Amino acid sequence: MSSSDMEKLRHYCAYQERCHSEVKEKCRELGLYGDAADEAIAQLVQDNFLNEERYARAYAGGKFRMRQWGRKKISLMLKQKQVSDYCIRKGLSEIDPEDYDRVLKQLAERKFASLKGEQPMKRTWKTMQYLLQRGFESDLSREVIEEISKKPE
């Protein structure tokens, strides 16, 4: 492995937080395989350019704040990136429970209001589907929708 490859990997990791699978893919692009790739990743971890817990925290916090994703979707996406369950739990701990509840309620209210002409059951069902698609837990979504649907319009 050349020092220029290592420099490219350092720059890749310094630009934004990365997970191990992304760095492995970058190694392949640079022509590093097997032991050479593993060695490069170990060096990046040792030099603190690569930290999967830090990545999970940044990812979870960012996707919740910017995209308003729920915990289930964030967790699924991190699993697809082969992030450990431990790091996923640490990442999800970045999300403030009060903010989470507030965002869930805002999204539910907005969607429910946009379906004003629909029949009550269909309106509830569509709102639920919307929240599940965004990755919110079904029990929390159901509670919020029940609360919203009882309010007079």
CSV table of C-alpha atoms in Angstrom, one decimal:
chain,number,residue,atom,x,y,z
A,1,MET,CA,0.0,0.0,0.0
A,2,SER,CA,1.4,3.3,-1.0
A,3,SER,CA,1.5,6.4,1.2
A,4,SER,CA,-0.6,8.3,-1.4
A,5,ASP,CA,-3.3,5.6,-1.0
A,6,MET,CA,-3.2,6.1,2.8
A,7,GLU,CA,-3.4,9.8,2.3
A,8,LYS,CA,-6.4,9.5,0.1
A,9,LEU,CA,-8.1,7.3,2.7
A,10,ARG,CA,-7.3,9.8,5.5
A,11,HIS,CA,-8.7,12.7,3.4
A,12,TYR,CA,-11.8,10.5,2.6
A,13,CYS,CA,-12.4,10.0,6.3
A,14,ALA,CA,-11.6,13.5,7.3
A,15,TYR,CA,-14.1,15.0,4.8
A,16,GLN,CA,-17.1,13.5,6.7
A,17,GLU,CA,-17.7,10.6,9.1
A,18,ARG,CA,-17.5,7.2,7.5
A,19,CYS,CA,-18.4,3.7,8.5
A,20,HIS,CA,-16.1,0.7,7.9
A,21,SER,CA,-18.1,-0.6,4.9
A,22,GLU,CA,-17.7,2.7,3.1
A,23,VAL,CA,-14.0,2.8,3.7
A,24,LYS,CA,-13.7,-0.9,2.5
A,25,GLU,CA,-15.5,0.2,-0.7
A,26,LYS,CA,-13.1,3.1,-1.1
A,27,CYS,CA,-10.1,0.7,-0.6
A,28,ARG,CA,-11.5,-1.4,-3.4
A,29,GLU,CA,-11.7,1.7,-5.6
A,30,LEU,CA,-8.0,2.4,-4.8
A,31,GLY,CA,-7.1,-1.2,-5.6
A,32,LEU,CA,-6.6,-2.3,-2.0
A,33,TYR,CA,-7.9,-5.8,-1.1
A,34,GLY,CA,-7.6,-8.3,1.7
A,35,ASP,CA,-4.8,-7.8,4.2
A,36,ALA,CA,-3.8,-4.4,2.6
A,37,ALA,CA,-7.4,-3.0,3.1
A,38,ASP,CA,-7.6,-4.4,6.6
A,39,GLU,CA,-4.3,-2.9,7.5
A,40,ALA,CA,-5.3,0.5,6.1
A,41,ILE,CA,-8.6,0.4,8.1
A,42,ALA,CA,-6.8,-0.6,11.3
A,43,GLN,CA,-4.4,2.3,10.8
A,44,LEU,CA,-7.3,4.7,10.2
A,45,VAL,CA,-9.0,3.5,13.4
A,46,GLN,CA,-5.8,3.8,15.4
A,47,ASP,CA,-5.2,7.4,14.1
A,48,ASN,CA,-8.9,8.2,15.0
A,49,PHE,CA,-9.9,9.0,11.4
A,50,LEU,CA,-12.4,6.1,11.5
A,51,ASN,CA,-14.7,5.6,14.5
A,52,GLU,CA,-17.9,3.7,13.9
A,53,GLU,CA,-19.6,4.9,17.1
A,54,ARG,CA,-18.9,8.5,16.2
A,55,TYR,CA,-20.2,7.7,12.7
A,56,ALA,CA,-23.5,6.2,14.0
A,57,ARG,CA,-24.0,9.2,16.3
A,58,ALA,CA,-23.5,11.7,13.4
A,59,TYR,CA,-25.7,9.6,11.1
A,60,ALA,CA,-28.6,9.2,13.5
A,61,GLY,CA,-28.6,12.8,14.6
A,62,GLY,CA,-28.3,14.1,11.1
A,63,LYS,CA,-31.0,11.9,9.6
A,64,PHE,CA,-33.4,12.8,12.4
A,65,ARG,CA,-32.8,16.5,12.4
A,66,MET,CA,-32.5,17.0,8.6
A,67,ARG,CA,-34.7,14.3,7.1
A,68,GLN,CA,-37.0,13.7,10.1
A,69,TRP,CA,-36.5,10.0,10.0
A,70,GLY,CA,-37.7,7.7,12.8
A,71,ARG,CA,-35.6,5.4,14.8
A,72,LYS,CA,-36.6,2.3,12.9
A,73,LYS,CA,-35.5,3.7,9.5
A,74,ILE,CA,-32.2,5.1,10.9
A,75,SER,CA,-31.5,1.7,12.6
A,76,LEU,CA,-32.3,-0.2,9.4
A,77,MET,CA,-30.1,2.1,7.3
A,78,LEU,CA,-27.2,1.7,9.7
A,79,LYS,CA,-27.6,-2.1,9.7
A,80,GLN,CA,-27.4,-2.0,5.9
A,81,LYS,CA,-24.1,-0.2,6.3
A,82,GLN,CA,-23.0,-3.1,8.6
A,83,VAL,CA,-22.7,-0.9,11.7
A,84,SER,CA,-22.7,-3.0,14.9
A,85,ASP,CA,-25.8,-3.1,17.1
A,86,TYR,CA,-23.8,-1.5,19.9
A,87,CYS,CA,-22.9,1.5,17.7
A,88,ILE,CA,-26.5,1.7,16.4
A,89,ARG,CA,-27.8,2.0,20.0
A,90,LYS,CA,-25.2,4.7,20.7
A,91,GLY,CA,-26.2,6.5,17.6
A,92,LEU,CA,-29.9,6.4,18.5
A,93,SER,CA,-29.1,7.8,21.9
A,94,GLU,CA,-28.2,11.1,20.1
A,95,ILE,CA,-31.9,11.7,19.5
A,96,ASP,CA,-33.6,13.6,22.3
A,97,PRO,CA,-36.9,11.8,23.3
A,98,GLU,CA,-38.8,15.1,23.6
A,99,ASP,CA,-37.7,16.3,20.1
A,100,TYR,CA,-38.6,12.9,18.7
A,101,ASP,CA,-42.1,13.0,20.2
A,102,ARG,CA,-42.5,16.6,19.0
A,103,VAL,CA,-41.4,15.8,15.4
A,104,LEU,CA,-43.6,12.7,15.3
A,105,LYS,CA,-46.6,14.7,16.4
A,106,GLN,CA,-45.9,17.6,13.9
A,107,LEU,CA,-45.5,15.1,11.0
A,108,ALA,CA,-48.7,13.3,12.0
A,109,GLU,CA,-50.7,16.5,12.3
A,110,ARG,CA,-49.5,17.8,9.0
A,111,LYS,CA,-50.3,14.6,7.2
A,112,PHE,CA,-53.7,14.1,8.9
A,113,ALA,CA,-54.7,17.7,8.0
A,114,SER,CA,-53.7,17.2,4.4
A,115,LEU,CA,-56.2,14.3,4.1
A,116,LYS,CA,-59.2,16.4,5.3
A,117,GLY,CA,-61.5,15.2,2.5
A,118,GLU,CA,-60.9,11.5,3.1
A,119,GLN,CA,-63.1,9.1,5.1
A,120,PRO,CA,-62.0,8.9,8.8
A,121,MET,CA,-60.6,5.3,8.5
A,122,LYS,CA,-58.8,6.0,5.3
A,123,ARG,CA,-57.4,9.2,6.7
A,124,THR,CA,-56.1,7.4,9.8
A,125,TRP,CA,-54.6,4.5,7.7
A,126,LYS,CA,-52.8,6.9,5.3
A,127,THR,CA,-51.4,8.9,8.1
A,128,MET,CA,-50.2,5.7,9.8
A,129,GLN,CA,-48.6,4.5,6.6
A,130,TYR,CA,-46.8,7.8,6.2
A,131,LEU,CA,-45.3,7.7,9.7
A,132,LEU,CA,-44.3,4.0,9.3
A,133,GLN,CA,-42.6,4.9,6.0
A,134,ARG,CA,-40.6,7.6,7.8
A,135,GLY,CA,-39.4,5.0,10.3
A,136,PHE,CA,-41.5,5.8,13.3
A,137,GLU,CA,-42.6,3.0,15.7
A,138,SER,CA,-46.2,1.7,15.1
A,139,ASP,CA,-47.2,2.0,18.7
A,140,LEU,CA,-46.1,5.6,19.1
A,141,SER,CA,-47.6,6.5,15.7
A,142,ARG,CA,-51.0,4.9,16.7
A,143,GLU,CA,-51.1,6.8,20.0
A,144,VAL,CA,-50.4,10.2,18.2
A,145,ILE,CA,-53.0,9.5,15.5
A,146,GLU,CA,-55.6,8.5,18.1
A,147,GLU,CA,-54.9,11.8,19.9
A,148,ILE,CA,-55.1,13.9,16.7
A,149,SER,CA,-58.2,12.2,15.4
A,150,LYS,CA,-60.2,13.0,18.6
A,151,LYS,CA,-59.6,16.7,18.3
A,152,PRO,CA,-62.4,18.7,16.7
A,153,GLU,CA,-61.4,20.4,13.5
